[in-house]
Structure formats: C-alpha cells, structure tokens
GROMACS .gro file of C-alpha atoms in nm:
model
  346
    1UNK     CA    1   8.769  12.558   9.361
    2UNK     CA    2   8.585  12.705   9.678
    3UNK     CA    3   8.847  12.849   9.924
    4UNK     CA    4   8.931  12.628  10.203
    5UNK     CA    5   9.060  12.675  10.542
    6UNK     CA    6   9.316  12.401  10.587
    7UNK     CA    7   9.533  12.314  10.892
    8UNK     CA    8   9.875  12.137  10.821
    9UNK     CA    9  10.072  11.946  11.078
   10UNK     CA   10  10.447  11.954  11.062
   11UNK     CA   11  10.697  11.924  11.356
   12UNK     CA   12  10.964  12.054  11.118
   13UNK     CA   13  10.972  12.398  10.924
   14UNK     CA   14  11.278  12.553  10.744
   15UNK     CA   15  11.293  12.820  11.049
   16UNK     CA   16  11.407  12.543  11.292
   17UNK     CA   17  11.543  12.237  11.082
   18UNK     CA   18  11.708  12.138  10.748
   19UNK     CA   19  11.487  11.819  10.737
   20UNK     CA   20  11.335  11.790  10.390
   21UNK     CA   21  10.989  11.742  10.494
   22UNK     CA   22  10.975  12.094  10.672
   23UNK     CA   23  11.074  12.253  10.336
   24UNK     CA   24  10.814  12.053  10.151
   25UNK     CA   25  10.543  12.152  10.388
   26UNK     CA   26  10.669  12.516  10.355
   27UNK     CA   27  10.640  12.508   9.971
   28UNK     CA   28  10.302  12.328   9.951
   29UNK     CA   29  10.138  12.558  10.196
   30UNK     CA   30  10.256  12.863  10.026
   31UNK     CA   31  10.142  12.699   9.686
   32UNK     CA   32   9.795  12.644   9.842
   33UNK     CA   33   9.781  12.997   9.953
   34UNK     CA   34   9.874  13.113   9.604
   35UNK     CA   35   9.561  12.887   9.508
   36UNK     CA   36   9.338  13.095   9.725
   37UNK     CA   37   9.292  12.907  10.015
   38UNK     CA   38   9.371  12.975  10.399
   39UNK     CA   39   9.650  12.761  10.539
   40UNK     CA   40   9.772  12.750  10.909
   41UNK     CA   41  10.077  12.517  10.990
   42UNK     CA   42  10.100  12.378  11.330
   43UNK     CA   43  10.446  12.304  11.418
   44UNK     CA   44  10.727  12.315  11.689
   45UNK     CA   45  10.885  12.576  11.488
   46UNK     CA   46  10.873  12.943  11.454
   47UNK     CA   47  10.750  13.109  11.150
   48UNK     CA   48  10.966  13.069  10.842
   49UNK     CA   49  11.094  13.336  10.616
   50UNK     CA   50  10.885  13.363  10.312
   51UNK     CA   51  10.597  13.201  10.467
   52UNK     CA   52  10.258  13.310  10.296
   53UNK     CA   53  10.066  13.091  10.572
   54UNK     CA   54   9.989  13.139  10.923
   55UNK     CA   55  10.224  12.946  11.169
   56UNK     CA   56  10.106  12.818  11.511
   57UNK     CA   57  10.408  12.734  11.714
   58UNK     CA   58  10.345  12.439  11.967
   59UNK     CA   59  10.591  12.512  12.257
   60UNK     CA   60  10.785  12.209  12.369
   61UNK     CA   61  11.031  12.129  12.620
   62UNK     CA   62  11.252  11.835  12.761
   63UNK     CA   63  11.322  11.507  12.579
   64UNK     CA   64  11.092  11.318  12.343
   65UNK     CA   65  10.970  11.605  12.172
   66UNK     CA   66  10.826  11.460  11.883
   67UNK     CA   67  10.575  11.226  12.090
   68UNK     CA   68  10.502  11.538  12.310
   69UNK     CA   69  10.408  11.724  12.009
   70UNK     CA   70  10.166  11.456  11.906
   71UNK     CA   71  10.007  11.458  12.231
   72UNK     CA   72   9.989  11.853  12.240
   73UNK     CA   73   9.790  11.823  11.905
   74UNK     CA   74   9.502  11.636  12.096
   75UNK     CA   75   9.402  11.962  12.278
   76UNK     CA   76   9.397  12.189  11.954
   77UNK     CA   77   9.057  12.293  11.841
   78UNK     CA   78   9.030  12.178  11.475
   79UNK     CA   79   8.649  12.279  11.433
   80UNK     CA   80   8.747  12.616  11.236
   81UNK     CA   81   8.922  12.402  10.949
   82UNK     CA   82   8.779  12.242  10.647
   83UNK     CA   83   9.071  12.018  10.595
   84UNK     CA   84   9.350  11.852  10.837
   85UNK     CA   85   9.649  11.776  10.646
   86UNK     CA   86   9.917  11.611  10.855
   87UNK     CA   87  10.283  11.548  10.751
   88UNK     CA   88  10.348  11.353  11.087
   89UNK     CA   89  10.245  11.322  11.429
   90UNK     CA   90   9.851  11.291  11.394
   91UNK     CA   91   9.845  10.926  11.514
   92UNK     CA   92   9.664  11.045  11.838
   93UNK     CA   93   9.367  11.230  11.638
   94UNK     CA   94   9.151  10.906  11.595
   95UNK     CA   95   8.831  11.068  11.641
   96UNK     CA   96   8.679  11.277  11.362
   97UNK     CA   97   8.789  11.658  11.396
   98UNK     CA   98   8.723  11.811  11.067
   99UNK     CA   99   8.521  11.713  10.780
  100UNK     CA  100   8.853  11.587  10.585
  101UNK     CA  101   9.187  11.430  10.725
  102UNK     CA  102   9.439  11.351  10.516
  103UNK     CA  103   9.784  11.211  10.595
  104UNK     CA  104  10.113  11.220  10.394
  105UNK     CA  105  10.395  10.990  10.458
  106UNK     CA  106  10.707  11.104  10.354
  107UNK     CA  107  10.885  10.779  10.353
  108UNK     CA  108  10.888  10.507  10.636
  109UNK     CA  109  11.079  10.517  10.951
  110UNK     CA  110  11.083  10.107  10.953
  111UNK     CA  111  11.327  10.137  10.650
  112UNK     CA  112  11.528  10.416  10.827
  113UNK     CA  113  11.558  10.175  11.146
  114UNK     CA  114  11.732   9.915  10.930
  115UNK     CA  115  12.013  10.173  10.838
  116UNK     CA  116  12.048  10.396  11.136
  117UNK     CA  117  12.337  10.348  11.365
  118UNK     CA  118  12.287  10.280  11.765
  119UNK     CA  119  12.010  10.065  11.944
  120UNK     CA  120  11.835  10.365  12.086
  121UNK     CA  121  11.791  10.538  11.766
  122UNK     CA  122  11.673  10.223  11.578
  123UNK     CA  123  11.421  10.168  11.878
  124UNK     CA  124  11.312  10.525  11.832
  125UNK     CA  125  11.266  10.472  11.461
  126UNK     CA  126  11.090  10.173  11.490
  127UNK     CA  127  10.823  10.327  11.750
  128UNK     CA  128  10.786  10.622  11.495
  129UNK     CA  129  10.729  10.357  11.212
  130UNK     CA  130  10.422  10.204  11.442
  131UNK     CA  131  10.297  10.564  11.460
  132UNK     CA  132  10.305  10.586  11.086
  133UNK     CA  133  10.113  10.281  11.055
  134UNK     CA  134   9.851  10.400  11.315
  135UNK     CA  135   9.819  10.749  11.127
  136UNK     CA  136   9.752  10.573  10.791
  137UNK     CA  137   9.440  10.415  10.972
  138UNK     CA  138   9.347  10.718  11.158
  139UNK     CA  139   9.350  10.948  10.842
  140UNK     CA  140   9.041  10.945  10.580
  141UNK     CA  141   9.301  10.942  10.324
  142UNK     CA  142   9.671  10.831  10.320
  143UNK     CA  143   9.917  10.956  10.064
  144UNK     CA  144  10.259  10.823  10.016
  145UNK     CA  145  10.536  11.043   9.822
  146UNK     CA  146  10.706  10.760   9.663
  147UNK     CA  147  10.637  10.400   9.538
  148UNK     CA  148  10.916  10.245   9.759
  149UNK     CA  149  10.740  10.326  10.072
  150UNK     CA  150  10.446  10.082   9.998
  151UNK     CA  151  10.680   9.803  10.083
  152UNK     CA  152  10.619   9.903  10.438
  153UNK     CA  153  10.244  10.021  10.406
  154UNK     CA  154  10.113   9.828  10.113
  155UNK     CA  155   9.752   9.894  10.174
  156UNK     CA  156   9.797  10.261  10.073
  157UNK     CA  157   9.733  10.313   9.701
  158UNK     CA  158   9.761  10.676   9.648
  159UNK     CA  159  10.106  10.813   9.571
  160UNK     CA  160  10.193  11.189   9.503
  161UNK     CA  161  10.558  11.283   9.489
  162UNK     CA  162  10.695  11.584   9.660
  163UNK     CA  163  10.734  11.874   9.409
  164UNK     CA  164  10.968  12.167   9.363
  165UNK     CA  165  10.886  12.532   9.254
  166UNK     CA  166  11.015  12.526   8.894
  167UNK     CA  167  11.001  12.897   8.886
  168UNK     CA  168  11.299  12.914   9.129
  169UNK     CA  169  11.479  12.589   9.049
  170UNK     CA  170  11.594  12.639   8.683
  171UNK     CA  171  11.953  12.633   8.510
  172UNK     CA  172  12.186  12.898   8.552
  173UNK     CA  173  12.536  13.007   8.436
  174UNK     CA  174  12.766  12.747   8.558
  175UNK     CA  175  13.046  12.827   8.775
  176UNK     CA  176  13.374  12.889   8.609
  177UNK     CA  177  13.574  12.607   8.830
  178UNK     CA  178  13.452  12.232   8.839
  179UNK     CA  179  13.213  12.246   9.155
  180UNK     CA  180  13.044  11.960   9.340
  181UNK     CA  181  12.739  12.049   9.558
  182UNK     CA  182  12.632  11.872   9.866
  183UNK     CA  183  12.317  11.983  10.075
  184UNK     CA  184  12.259  11.807  10.415
  185UNK     CA  185  12.429  11.709  10.734
  186UNK     CA  186  12.785  11.622  10.756
  187UNK     CA  187  12.725  11.322  11.003
  188UNK     CA  188  12.446  11.063  11.041
  189UNK     CA  189  12.253  10.968  10.721
  190UNK     CA  190  12.328  11.227  10.471
  191UNK     CA  191  12.698  11.125  10.515
  192UNK     CA  192  12.847  11.462  10.408
  193UNK     CA  193  13.178  11.328  10.580
  194UNK     CA  194  13.195  11.062  10.303
  195UNK     CA  195  13.196  11.283  10.033
  196UNK     CA  196  13.448  11.531  10.173
  197UNK     CA  197  13.674  11.237  10.253
  198UNK     CA  198  13.651  11.125   9.890
  199UNK     CA  199  13.711  11.489   9.761
  200UNK     CA  200  14.028  11.531   9.969
  201UNK     CA  201  14.138  11.165   9.870
  202UNK     CA  202  14.059  11.133   9.505
  203UNK     CA  203  13.868  11.425   9.349
  204UNK     CA  204  14.091  11.713   9.443
  205UNK     CA  205  14.411  11.546   9.312
  206UNK     CA  206  14.224  11.420   8.983
  207UNK     CA  207  14.079  11.776   8.928
  208UNK     CA  208  14.298  12.035   9.103
  209UNK     CA  209  14.092  12.319   9.019
  210UNK     CA  210  13.774  12.166   9.161
  211UNK     CA  211  13.579  12.281   9.453
  212UNK     CA  212  13.346  12.134   9.699
  213UNK     CA  213  13.050  12.328   9.816
  214UNK     CA  214  12.885  12.215  10.163
  215UNK     CA  215  12.554  12.362  10.227
  216UNK     CA  216  12.586  12.222  10.591
  217UNK     CA  217  12.601  12.352  10.941
  218UNK     CA  218  12.824  12.089  11.095
  219UNK     CA  219  13.082  12.030  10.855
  220UNK     CA  220  13.456  12.123  10.933
  221UNK     CA  221  13.648  12.366  10.689
  222UNK     CA  222  13.906  12.210  10.481
  223UNK     CA  223  14.137  12.306  10.183
  224UNK     CA  224  13.920  12.340   9.877
  225UNK     CA  225  13.612  12.291  10.076
  226UNK     CA  226  13.370  12.576  10.112
  227UNK     CA  227  13.135  12.531  10.401
  228UNK     CA  228  12.847  12.762  10.364
  229UNK     CA  229  12.626  12.691  10.657
  230UNK     CA  230  12.281  12.776  10.651
  231UNK     CA  231  12.166  12.964  10.314
  232UNK     CA  232  11.867  13.140  10.189
  233UNK     CA  233  11.632  12.983   9.947
  234UNK     CA  234  11.736  13.204   9.675
  235UNK     CA  235  12.098  13.113   9.749
  236UNK     CA  236  12.027  12.756   9.747
  237UNK     CA  237  11.868  12.763   9.416
  238UNK     CA  238  12.158  12.953   9.293
  239UNK     CA  239  12.393  12.720   9.397
  240UNK     CA  240  12.202  12.426   9.240
  241UNK     CA  241  12.192  12.630   8.906
  242UNK     CA  242  12.597  12.699   8.937
  243UNK     CA  243  12.713  12.359   9.044
  244UNK     CA  244  12.859  12.134   8.780
  245UNK     CA  245  12.758  11.822   8.981
  246UNK     CA  246  12.517  11.739   9.273
  247UNK     CA  247  12.613  11.466   9.521
  248UNK     CA  248  12.408  11.330   9.825
  249UNK     CA  249  12.551  10.988   9.931
  250UNK     CA  250  12.270  10.937  10.193
  251UNK     CA  251  12.195  10.582  10.345
  252UNK     CA  252  11.821  10.671  10.316
  253UNK     CA  253  11.590  10.887  10.141
  254UNK     CA  254  11.198  10.801  10.100
  255UNK     CA  255  11.199  11.037   9.846
  256UNK     CA  256  11.507  11.290   9.814
  257UNK     CA  257  11.391  11.638   9.745
  258UNK     CA  258  11.731  11.749   9.672
  259UNK     CA  259  11.772  11.523   9.384
  260UNK     CA  260  11.476  11.660   9.194
  261UNK     CA  261  11.593  12.024   9.289
  262UNK     CA  262  11.919  11.955   9.119
  263UNK     CA  263  11.761  11.782   8.819
  264UNK     CA  264  11.525  12.092   8.785
  265UNK     CA  265  11.842  12.307   8.792
  266UNK     CA  266  12.009  12.115   8.518
  267UNK     CA  267  12.268  12.000   8.774
  268UNK     CA  268  12.367  11.598   8.708
  269UNK     CA  269  12.309  11.392   9.003
  270UNK     CA  270  12.560  11.145   9.162
  271UNK     CA  271  12.439  10.932   9.451
  272UNK     CA  272  12.470  10.608   9.654
  273UNK     CA  273  12.176  10.362   9.605
  274UNK     CA  274  11.894  10.416   9.873
  275UNK     CA  275  11.508  10.381   9.805
  276UNK     CA  276  11.447  10.731   9.727
  277UNK     CA  277  11.754  10.789   9.477
  278UNK     CA  278  11.665  10.492   9.300
  279UNK     CA  279  11.329  10.586   9.229
  280UNK     CA  280  11.387  10.932   9.153
  281UNK     CA  281  11.664  10.865   8.907
  282UNK     CA  282  11.460  10.549   8.769
  283UNK     CA  283  11.728  10.296   8.852
  284UNK     CA  284  12.036  10.543   8.721
  285UNK     CA  285  11.853  10.661   8.393
  286UNK     CA  286  11.865  10.995   8.529
  287UNK     CA  287  12.198  11.013   8.749
  288UNK     CA  288  12.480  10.797   8.866
  289UNK     CA  289  12.432  10.549   9.135
  290UNK     CA  290  12.723  10.418   9.287
  291UNK     CA  291  12.869  10.216   9.561
  292UNK     CA  292  13.054  10.410   9.833
  293UNK     CA  293  13.415  10.308   9.685
  294UNK     CA  294  13.318  10.450   9.350
  295UNK     CA  295  13.193  10.770   9.441
  296UNK     CA  296  13.500  10.985   9.398
  297UNK     CA  297  13.562  10.812   9.073
  298UNK     CA  298  13.212  10.864   8.937
  299UNK     CA  299  13.231  11.248   9.025
  300UNK     CA  300  13.573  11.270   8.858
  301UNK     CA  301  13.448  11.135   8.535
  302UNK     CA  302  13.159  11.345   8.533
  303UNK     CA  303  13.376  11.660   8.598
  304UNK     CA  304  13.574  11.569   8.308
  305UNK     CA  305  13.317  11.484   8.073
  306UNK     CA  306  13.111  11.770   7.926
  307UNK     CA  307  12.921  11.555   7.720
  308UNK     CA  308  12.810  11.310   7.994
  309UNK     CA  309  12.714  11.617   8.224
  310UNK     CA  310  12.491  11.750   7.922
  311UNK     CA  311  12.324  11.414   7.881
  312UNK     CA  312  12.213  11.371   8.241
  313UNK     CA  313  12.127  11.742   8.275
  314UNK     CA  314  11.882  11.727   7.968
  315UNK     CA  315  11.739  11.401   8.104
  316UNK     CA  316  11.696  11.551   8.437
  317UNK     CA  317  11.542  11.860   8.333
  318UNK     CA  318  11.275  11.675   8.133
  319UNK     CA  319  11.187  11.437   8.424
  320UNK     CA  320  11.167  11.745   8.658
  321UNK     CA  321  10.873  11.880   8.472
  322UNK     CA  322  10.677  11.611   8.633
  323UNK     CA  323  10.741  11.738   8.980
  324UNK     CA  324  10.598  12.075   8.948
  325UNK     CA  325  10.476  12.207   9.296
  326UNK     CA  326  10.172  12.367   9.133
  327UNK     CA  327  10.062  12.026   8.985
  328UNK     CA  328  10.120  11.849   9.330
  329UNK     CA  329   9.898  12.125   9.505
  330UNK     CA  330   9.636  12.072   9.249
  331UNK     CA  331   9.651  11.693   9.323
  332UNK     CA  332   9.592  11.747   9.695
  333UNK     CA  333   9.299  11.996   9.618
  334UNK     CA  334   9.139  11.689   9.415
  335UNK     CA  335   9.179  11.469   9.736
  336UNK     CA  336   9.039  11.742   9.960
  337UNK     CA  337   8.753  11.803   9.722
  338UNK     CA  338   8.678  11.447   9.694
  339UNK     CA  339   8.665  11.401  10.094
  340UNK     CA  340   8.447  11.703  10.151
  341UNK     CA  341   8.204  11.594   9.890
  342UNK     CA  342   8.166  11.276  10.071
  343UNK     CA  343   8.088  11.429  10.380
  344UNK     CA  344   7.828  11.680  10.221
  345UNK     CA  345   8.049  11.981  10.281
  346UNK     CA  346   8.109  12.084   9.909
   0.00000   0.00000   0.00000
C-alpha cells in the first residue's frame, strides 16, 4: 500500500515503564516502519532502545500525569499525519484533526476498578474507564484487543488481538534445572509476591532443584529466587525459551501479552483466572488456570510431568501462530486504508 505518515499516542513506552501497552505500541510501530510507513509516537517516555520509529516526548510534571498528558495532546499539530492511532489519552481530540483517527482499547479500566485495592485507585480507574468510553466515540474507528472487553463497550465490534514477533519469541534449549518464569511487578495486580510465597512454601520443597526467575524491578532477593530486574528484549526472549513453566497470577489482564510470548516460546502457561488469561488460553485448553490456593500444586505437577509440559507447549505453539505481529500490522493497515478511502485520501 501507499506509505503513510502515522502518529501514535501512548503514555507508556518500554524506555519508561514495564506496562504491556508500551511494549505493544513499540512492537507495532516497528512492524509498520518495516512495512514502509513513517511512524511517530507521542509519549511521556523518552525514546526506547531498538525503536525504528520517531519518538516525540511530551514533558510532564507533578501529579495526575495521565490526565495532563491527554490535555497536552490538544496542542499538538496533527495536520502532517495521514493517520492518528491512539492507544490511550485521545479523549479530548473530538474535532477531526487527521483524515483517519483509530483508537485501540487494550482492556477496560472499569474491569480493573472492580479488582484494584484502595478507594482512590478505584476512583481513578473508574474515571479512566469513562475516558475510554468517550474515546470510543471520538475516534473514527475503535478496536478492541480482546472479546472480553466488549462486556463494557458492547458497541465496538472490531477485535484485533495484540501480537508478538514470532521471529524473536520461539523455543530454545531448556534450562537444565526446573525453572519457573515470572514477568511483572512483585506487588499490585501482577502478584509476583503470591508466586514467590508459593515457591517458598510449596514448590521448592517439592522440587528441590527448582528455580524461580523473576523479571521484576521491585521483588526482594530470596533463596532459590533469581531476581533479574530489568532485562533487554533479547534476554527476555531467551528466558521464555529456556524456562520450563511461565506463571503470571495477575488479578486482571485485558489481553495478557506475556501469555502469548510464553506460548510462542513453547513454554507452558500457569495462571490464575482473569479475563485475559481465560480468553488467551481458551478457557484452560492451552494452559492451566487455577485458584490462588492451588497455584503451587499446579506448578509442581507441571514441573514433574514432561508429557504434560510437551502437550501444553505444542498446543500453545500452534495457537501462537495466530498472533503474529506482522499479521496484526496488516490488519491495522486495512483499517487505515478503509478510513482514508472514505475521506477520499486514497
């Protein structure tokens, strides 16, 4: 197709946050550049390592930065761009500023508000949920990354799942020691603490040679636990490829990119039930979904059973083929083209 000038909006990028949306925006922007388009990402974060796109950093200070970020975007000159593709914070851009305005909703803050701790955080999530509803009305086309999000925004019909780069995430030679990989925060909704506690209480004693690998910046050091902190993209892909089991016991995921990264790497998934894990694993067809109290038991059973690991790994690899990042980029190209044709720009 004709090369386009695309502006993306994302408060998060890998350079400043571990939030999965930032990584998806980074990957999608690179995939679109590889297809010949010019992409500029407007973000609160500085440029990220490995970015093939241009980054425009929006300076912010003080509190309520996400709301300030949305207001600052009103003063950006969008006229040089063919497409504005927002991954958040475009709810004030209600006048047409580009020929095509697309919004991707990576889950719903309403669902997270039901699960988050603290009245202030719950109110913040509710207000962000209202902004998502407004954004779905402001954009020319709204896209959901999962079917479960439609519970809260039923008028949106287009679903394009998040994607992973299958050239980077693929099986490797497994670690000689039984290993459990976690990627996320120790506290809050990712619940790395729950997994670490289960490892100490149950997994380590049942499988003495086992190791827990924590890709987390806020996790404490404990016996048998390797706290790896922040890792590079290549190091992360290697960890997925070498680990025996991946576990993310999150309370909420709108999609859950790490589950797909693990499946694409041939690493069996263990998770607690949340909208993203249920959808991505097809209701436990492609992974183990357990209650909190059975998390350690499920991981032990999987570490001890090579046959079950192989079954889940094979099923996950087949399913991961449907989340190829290049196919996701092509699906968005089709949306851009349809909108531009409607406005007579293509």
